[in-house]
PDB file of C-alpha atoms in Angstrom:
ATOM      1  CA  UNK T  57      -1.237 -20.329  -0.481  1.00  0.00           C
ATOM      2  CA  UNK T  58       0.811 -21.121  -2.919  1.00  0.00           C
ATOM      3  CA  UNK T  59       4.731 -22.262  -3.090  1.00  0.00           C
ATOM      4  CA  UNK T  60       5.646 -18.849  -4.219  1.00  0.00           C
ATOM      5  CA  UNK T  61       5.969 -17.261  -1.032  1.00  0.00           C
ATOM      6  CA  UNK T  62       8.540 -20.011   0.276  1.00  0.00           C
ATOM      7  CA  UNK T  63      10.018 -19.706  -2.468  1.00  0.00           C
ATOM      8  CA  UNK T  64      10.321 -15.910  -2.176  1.00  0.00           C
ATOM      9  CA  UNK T  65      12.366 -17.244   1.666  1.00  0.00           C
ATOM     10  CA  UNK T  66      14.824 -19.223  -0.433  1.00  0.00           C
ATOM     11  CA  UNK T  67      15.675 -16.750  -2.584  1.00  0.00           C
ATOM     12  CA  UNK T  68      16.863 -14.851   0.413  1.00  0.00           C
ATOM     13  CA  UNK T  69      18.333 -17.506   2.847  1.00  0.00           C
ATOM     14  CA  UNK T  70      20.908 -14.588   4.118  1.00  0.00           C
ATOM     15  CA  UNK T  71      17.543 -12.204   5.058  1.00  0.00           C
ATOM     16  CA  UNK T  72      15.236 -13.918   7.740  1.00  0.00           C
ATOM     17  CA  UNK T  73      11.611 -13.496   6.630  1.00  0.00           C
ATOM     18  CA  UNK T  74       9.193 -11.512   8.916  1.00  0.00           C
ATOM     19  CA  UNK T  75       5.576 -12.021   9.415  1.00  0.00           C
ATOM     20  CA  UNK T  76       2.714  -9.689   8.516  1.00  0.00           C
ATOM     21  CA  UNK T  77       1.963  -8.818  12.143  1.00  0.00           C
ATOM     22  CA  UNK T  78       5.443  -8.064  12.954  1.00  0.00           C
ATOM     23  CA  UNK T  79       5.363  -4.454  10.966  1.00  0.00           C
ATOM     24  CA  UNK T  80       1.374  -3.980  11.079  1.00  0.00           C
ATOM     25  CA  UNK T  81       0.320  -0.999  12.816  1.00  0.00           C
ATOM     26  CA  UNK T  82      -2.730   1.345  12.884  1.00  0.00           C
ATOM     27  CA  UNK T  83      -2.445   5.195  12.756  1.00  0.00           C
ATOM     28  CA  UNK T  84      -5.385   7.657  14.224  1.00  0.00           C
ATOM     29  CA  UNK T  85      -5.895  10.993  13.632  1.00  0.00           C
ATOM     30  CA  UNK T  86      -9.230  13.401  14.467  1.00  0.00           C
ATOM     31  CA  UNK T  87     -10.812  15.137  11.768  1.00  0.00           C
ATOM     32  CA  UNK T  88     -11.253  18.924  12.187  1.00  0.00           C
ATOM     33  CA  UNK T  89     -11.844  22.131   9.955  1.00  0.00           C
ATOM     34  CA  UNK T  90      -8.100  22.339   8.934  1.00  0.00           C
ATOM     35  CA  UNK T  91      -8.931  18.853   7.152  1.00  0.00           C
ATOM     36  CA  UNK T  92     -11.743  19.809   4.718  1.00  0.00           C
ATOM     37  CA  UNK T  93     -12.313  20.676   1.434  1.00  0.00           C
ATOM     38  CA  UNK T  94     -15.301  23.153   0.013  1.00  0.00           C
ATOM     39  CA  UNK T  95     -17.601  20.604   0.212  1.00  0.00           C
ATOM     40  CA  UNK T  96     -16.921  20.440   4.191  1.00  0.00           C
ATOM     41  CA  UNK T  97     -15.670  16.913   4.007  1.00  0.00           C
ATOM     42  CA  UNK T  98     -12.255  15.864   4.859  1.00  0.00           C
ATOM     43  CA  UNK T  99     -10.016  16.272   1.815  1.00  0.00           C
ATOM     44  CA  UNK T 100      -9.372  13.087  -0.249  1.00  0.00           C
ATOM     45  CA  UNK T 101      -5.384  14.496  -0.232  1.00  0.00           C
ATOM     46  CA  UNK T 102      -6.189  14.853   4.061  1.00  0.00           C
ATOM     47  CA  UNK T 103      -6.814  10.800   3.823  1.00  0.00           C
ATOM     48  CA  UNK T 104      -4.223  10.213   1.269  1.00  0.00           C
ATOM     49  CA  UNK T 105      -1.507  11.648   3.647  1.00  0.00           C
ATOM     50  CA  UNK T 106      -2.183   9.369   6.526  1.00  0.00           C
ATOM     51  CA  UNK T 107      -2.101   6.046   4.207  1.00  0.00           C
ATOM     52  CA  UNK T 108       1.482   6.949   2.983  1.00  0.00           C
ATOM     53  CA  UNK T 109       2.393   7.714   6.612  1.00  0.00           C
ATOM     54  CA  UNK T 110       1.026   4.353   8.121  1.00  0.00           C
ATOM     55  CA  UNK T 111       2.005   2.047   5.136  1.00  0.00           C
ATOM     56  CA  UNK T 112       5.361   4.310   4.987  1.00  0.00           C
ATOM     57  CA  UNK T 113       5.971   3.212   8.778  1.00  0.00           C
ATOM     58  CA  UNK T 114       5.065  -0.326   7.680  1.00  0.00           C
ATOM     59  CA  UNK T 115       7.457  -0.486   4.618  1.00  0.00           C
ATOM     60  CA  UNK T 116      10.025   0.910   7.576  1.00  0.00           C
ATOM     61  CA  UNK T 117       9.332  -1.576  10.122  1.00  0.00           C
ATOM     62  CA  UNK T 118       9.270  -4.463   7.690  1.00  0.00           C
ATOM     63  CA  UNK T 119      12.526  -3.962   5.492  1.00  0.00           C
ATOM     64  CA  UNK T 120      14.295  -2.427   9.008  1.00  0.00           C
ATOM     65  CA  UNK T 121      15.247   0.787   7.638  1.00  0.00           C
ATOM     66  CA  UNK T 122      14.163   4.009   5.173  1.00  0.00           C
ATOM     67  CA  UNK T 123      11.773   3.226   2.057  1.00  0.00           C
ATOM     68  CA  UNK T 124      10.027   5.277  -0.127  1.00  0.00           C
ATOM     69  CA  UNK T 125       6.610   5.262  -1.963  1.00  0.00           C
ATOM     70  CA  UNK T 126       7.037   3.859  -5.252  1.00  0.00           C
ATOM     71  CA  UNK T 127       3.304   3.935  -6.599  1.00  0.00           C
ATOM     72  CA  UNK T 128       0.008   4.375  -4.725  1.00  0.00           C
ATOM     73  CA  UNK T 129      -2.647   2.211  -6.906  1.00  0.00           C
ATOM     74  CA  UNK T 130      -6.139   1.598  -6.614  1.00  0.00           C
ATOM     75  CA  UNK T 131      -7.114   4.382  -3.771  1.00  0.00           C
ATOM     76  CA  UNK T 132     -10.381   4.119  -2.854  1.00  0.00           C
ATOM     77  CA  UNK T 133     -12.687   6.718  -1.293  1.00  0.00           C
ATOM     78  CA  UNK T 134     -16.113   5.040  -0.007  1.00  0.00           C
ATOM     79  CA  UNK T 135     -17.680   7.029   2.540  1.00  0.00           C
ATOM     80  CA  UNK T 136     -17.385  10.888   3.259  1.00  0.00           C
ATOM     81  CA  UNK T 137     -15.413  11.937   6.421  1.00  0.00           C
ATOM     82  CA  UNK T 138     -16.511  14.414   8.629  1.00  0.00           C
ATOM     83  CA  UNK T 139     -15.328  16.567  11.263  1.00  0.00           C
ATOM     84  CA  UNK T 140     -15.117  15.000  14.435  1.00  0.00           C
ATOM     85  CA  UNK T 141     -14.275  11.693  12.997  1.00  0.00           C
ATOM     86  CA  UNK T 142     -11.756   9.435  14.232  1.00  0.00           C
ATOM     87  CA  UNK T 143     -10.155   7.877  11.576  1.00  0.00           C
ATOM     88  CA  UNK T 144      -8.303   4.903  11.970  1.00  0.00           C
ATOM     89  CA  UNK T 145      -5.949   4.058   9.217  1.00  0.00           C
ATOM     90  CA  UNK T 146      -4.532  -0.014   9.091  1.00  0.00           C
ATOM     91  CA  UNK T 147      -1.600  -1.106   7.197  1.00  0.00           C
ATOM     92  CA  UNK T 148       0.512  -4.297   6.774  1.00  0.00           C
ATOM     93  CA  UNK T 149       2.637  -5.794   4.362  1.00  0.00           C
ATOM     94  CA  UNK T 150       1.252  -8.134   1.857  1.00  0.00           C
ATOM     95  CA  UNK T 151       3.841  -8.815  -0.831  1.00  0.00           C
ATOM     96  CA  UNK T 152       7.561  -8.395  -1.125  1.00  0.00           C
ATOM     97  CA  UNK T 153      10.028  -8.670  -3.822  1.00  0.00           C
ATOM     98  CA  UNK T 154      13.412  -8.040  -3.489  1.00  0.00           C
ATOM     99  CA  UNK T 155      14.156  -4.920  -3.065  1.00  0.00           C
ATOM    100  CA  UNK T 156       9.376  -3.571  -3.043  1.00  0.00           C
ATOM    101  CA  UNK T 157       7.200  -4.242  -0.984  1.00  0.00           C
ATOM    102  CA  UNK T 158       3.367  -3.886  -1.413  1.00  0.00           C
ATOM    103  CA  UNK T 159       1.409  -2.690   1.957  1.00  0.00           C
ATOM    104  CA  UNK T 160      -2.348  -2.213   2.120  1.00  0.00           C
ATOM    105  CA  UNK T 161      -4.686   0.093   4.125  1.00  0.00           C
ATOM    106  CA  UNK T 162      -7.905  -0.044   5.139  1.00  0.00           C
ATOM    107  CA  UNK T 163      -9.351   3.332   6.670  1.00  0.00           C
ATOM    108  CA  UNK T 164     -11.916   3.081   8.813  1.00  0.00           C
ATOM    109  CA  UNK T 165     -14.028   6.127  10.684  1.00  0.00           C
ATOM    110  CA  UNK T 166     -16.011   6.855  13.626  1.00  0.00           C
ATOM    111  CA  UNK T 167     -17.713   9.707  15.920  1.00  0.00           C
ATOM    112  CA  UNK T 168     -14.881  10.412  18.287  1.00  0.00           C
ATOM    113  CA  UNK T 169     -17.899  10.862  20.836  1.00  0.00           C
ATOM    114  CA  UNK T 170     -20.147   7.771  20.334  1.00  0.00           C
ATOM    115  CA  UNK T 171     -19.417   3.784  20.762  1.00  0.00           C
ATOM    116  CA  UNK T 172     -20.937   3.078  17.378  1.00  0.00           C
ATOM    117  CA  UNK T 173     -18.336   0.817  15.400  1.00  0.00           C
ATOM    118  CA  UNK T 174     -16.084   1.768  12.746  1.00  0.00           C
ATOM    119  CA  UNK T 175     -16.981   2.178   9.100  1.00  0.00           C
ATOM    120  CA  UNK T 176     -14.840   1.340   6.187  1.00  0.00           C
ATOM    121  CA  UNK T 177     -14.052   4.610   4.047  1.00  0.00           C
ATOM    122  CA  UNK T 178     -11.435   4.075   2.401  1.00  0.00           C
ATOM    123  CA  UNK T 179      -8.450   1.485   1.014  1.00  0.00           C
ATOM    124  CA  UNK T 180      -5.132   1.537  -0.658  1.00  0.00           C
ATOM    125  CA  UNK T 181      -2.589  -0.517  -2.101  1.00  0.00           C
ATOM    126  CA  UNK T 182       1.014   1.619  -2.042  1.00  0.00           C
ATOM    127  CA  UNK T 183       4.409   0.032  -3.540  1.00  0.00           C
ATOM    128  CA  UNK T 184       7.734   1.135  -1.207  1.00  0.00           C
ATOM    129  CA  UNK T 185      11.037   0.370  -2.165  1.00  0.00           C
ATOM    130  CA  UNK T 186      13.487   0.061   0.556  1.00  0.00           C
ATOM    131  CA  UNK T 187      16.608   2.203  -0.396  1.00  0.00           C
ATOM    132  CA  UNK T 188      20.160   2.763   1.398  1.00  0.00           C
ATOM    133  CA  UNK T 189      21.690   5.692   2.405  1.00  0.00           C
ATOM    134  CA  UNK T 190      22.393   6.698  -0.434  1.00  0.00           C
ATOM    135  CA  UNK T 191      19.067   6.183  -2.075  1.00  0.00           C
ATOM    136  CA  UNK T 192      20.087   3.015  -3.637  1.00  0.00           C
ATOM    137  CA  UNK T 193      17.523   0.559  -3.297  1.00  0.00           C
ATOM    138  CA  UNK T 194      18.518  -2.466  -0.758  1.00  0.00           C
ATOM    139  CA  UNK T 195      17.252  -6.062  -0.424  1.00  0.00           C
ATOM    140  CA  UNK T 196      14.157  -6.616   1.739  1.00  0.00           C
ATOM    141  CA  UNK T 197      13.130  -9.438   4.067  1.00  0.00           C
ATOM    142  CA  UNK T 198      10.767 -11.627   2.705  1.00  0.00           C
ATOM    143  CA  UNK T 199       7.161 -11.884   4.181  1.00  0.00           C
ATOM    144  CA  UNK T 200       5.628 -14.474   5.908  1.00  0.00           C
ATOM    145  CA  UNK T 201       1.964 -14.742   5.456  1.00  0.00           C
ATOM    146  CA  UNK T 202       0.567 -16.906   8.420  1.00  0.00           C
ATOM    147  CA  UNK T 203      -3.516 -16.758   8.370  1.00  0.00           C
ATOM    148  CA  UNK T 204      -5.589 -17.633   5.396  1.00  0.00           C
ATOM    149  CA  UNK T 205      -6.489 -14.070   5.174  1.00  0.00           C
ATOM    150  CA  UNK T 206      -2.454 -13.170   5.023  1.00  0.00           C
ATOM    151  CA  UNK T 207      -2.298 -15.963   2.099  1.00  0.00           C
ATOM    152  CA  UNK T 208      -4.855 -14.361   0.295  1.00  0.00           C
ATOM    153  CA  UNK T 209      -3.365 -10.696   0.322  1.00  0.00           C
ATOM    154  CA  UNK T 210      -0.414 -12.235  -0.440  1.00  0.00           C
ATOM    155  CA  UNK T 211      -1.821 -13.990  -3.923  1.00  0.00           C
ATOM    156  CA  UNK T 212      -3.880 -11.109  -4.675  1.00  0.00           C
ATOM    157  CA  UNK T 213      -0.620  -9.049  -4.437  1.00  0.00           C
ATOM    158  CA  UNK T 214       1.032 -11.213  -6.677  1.00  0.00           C
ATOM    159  CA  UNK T 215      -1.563 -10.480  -9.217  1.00  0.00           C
ATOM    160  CA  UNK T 216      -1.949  -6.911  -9.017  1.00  0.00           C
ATOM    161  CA  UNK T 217       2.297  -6.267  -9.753  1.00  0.00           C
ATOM    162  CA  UNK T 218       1.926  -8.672 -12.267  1.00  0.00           C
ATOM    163  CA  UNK T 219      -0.805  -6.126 -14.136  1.00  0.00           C
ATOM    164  CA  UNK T 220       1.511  -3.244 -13.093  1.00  0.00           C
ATOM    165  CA  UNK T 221       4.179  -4.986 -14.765  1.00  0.00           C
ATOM    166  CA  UNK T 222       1.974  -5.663 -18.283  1.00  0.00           C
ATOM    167  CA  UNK T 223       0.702  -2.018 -17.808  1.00  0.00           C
ATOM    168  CA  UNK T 224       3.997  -0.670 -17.818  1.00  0.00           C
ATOM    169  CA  UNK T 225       5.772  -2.797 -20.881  1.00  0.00           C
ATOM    170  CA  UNK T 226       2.484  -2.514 -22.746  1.00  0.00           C
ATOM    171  CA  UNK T 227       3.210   1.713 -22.352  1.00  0.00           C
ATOM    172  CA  UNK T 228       6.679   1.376 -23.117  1.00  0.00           C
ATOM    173  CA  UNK T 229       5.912  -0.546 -25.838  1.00  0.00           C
ATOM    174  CA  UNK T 230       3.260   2.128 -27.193  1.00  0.00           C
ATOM    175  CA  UNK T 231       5.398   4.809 -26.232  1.00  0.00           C
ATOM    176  CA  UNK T 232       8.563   2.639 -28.667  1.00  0.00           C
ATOM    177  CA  UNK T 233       6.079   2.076 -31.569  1.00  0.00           C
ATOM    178  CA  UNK T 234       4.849   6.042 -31.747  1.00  0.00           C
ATOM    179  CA  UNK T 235       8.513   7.490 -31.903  1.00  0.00           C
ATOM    180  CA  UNK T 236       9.644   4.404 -34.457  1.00  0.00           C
ATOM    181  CA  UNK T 237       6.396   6.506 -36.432  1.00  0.00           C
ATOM    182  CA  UNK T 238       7.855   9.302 -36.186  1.00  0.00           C
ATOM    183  CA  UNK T 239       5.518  11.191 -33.340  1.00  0.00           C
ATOM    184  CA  UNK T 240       6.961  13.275 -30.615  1.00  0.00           C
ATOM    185  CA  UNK T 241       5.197  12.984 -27.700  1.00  0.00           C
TER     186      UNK T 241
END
């Protein structure tokens, strides 16, 4: 790992840090025909409702009060579900800033009537910030990432808000240049 997530701790010294397993948590849900689309698969927006919920409870757990989904980036969709899958949805905190947190998913599926393992269909990668109660956003704990696996969310996080970041000044910088030229988009 590197020094940047103690670092993230000392920037905070009033905040304790948590760890990753402290807010994890799994949410399951069966599949039925209310869940699919024409193609008589579950719904992609079916799938995309339980991430927000789990890594919304996360992003609650972890910063110890209300925070809302700030971006949902690279979603995922590997495998059809079906109807009379148990899906299994698995979310944790990876990252935190100050006031954002990053929390990934994994989805996983299986017949709710056989003992056959779970299959990977599906990840996410949400941003919540924490807010008051007044919607104002609030200073989160930092994370803790204990096993290798932790450290290595935890980097990779780094990385992808780092291209959100460029994404967004090289768009605002686009967006600057074309009404400097006169354009009204």
């Amino acid at each position: 790992m590197t020094d940047q997530a103690p670092a993230a701790a000392a920037e905070r010294p009033d905040i304790p840090g948590k760890s990753i397993a402290a807010s994890r948590t799994t949410l399951s849900h069966i599949m039925t025909h209310s869940d699919t689309n024409l193609l008589g698969t579950v719904h992609g927006g079916v799938i995309m409702k339980l991430v927000d919920d789990a890594a919304g409870a996360v992003a609650g757990r972890h910063s110890g009060g209300p925070a809302v989904t700030a971006s949902m980036d690279e979603m995922a969709f590997l495998e059809p579900v079906r109807v009379g899958d148990l899906v299994h949805v698995k979310a944790q905190v990876n990252w935190t800033g100050r006031t954002s947190m990053e929390v990934g998913v994994r989805v996983l599926a299986e017949r709710w009537n056989e003992s056959t393992p779970a299959t990977q269909v599906g990840s996410a990668y949400l941003v919540f910030a924490a807010v008051d109660a007044d919607g104002k956003p609030r200073r989160v704990p930092p994370v803790i990432p204990e096993t290798e696996q932790d450290k290595r969310r935890y980097q990779e996080a780094q990385i992808r808000r780092t291209h959100r970041l460029s994404r967004r000044r090289a768009i605002m910088d686009l967006r600057e240049k074309r009404a400097a030229e006169g354009f009204d988009d």
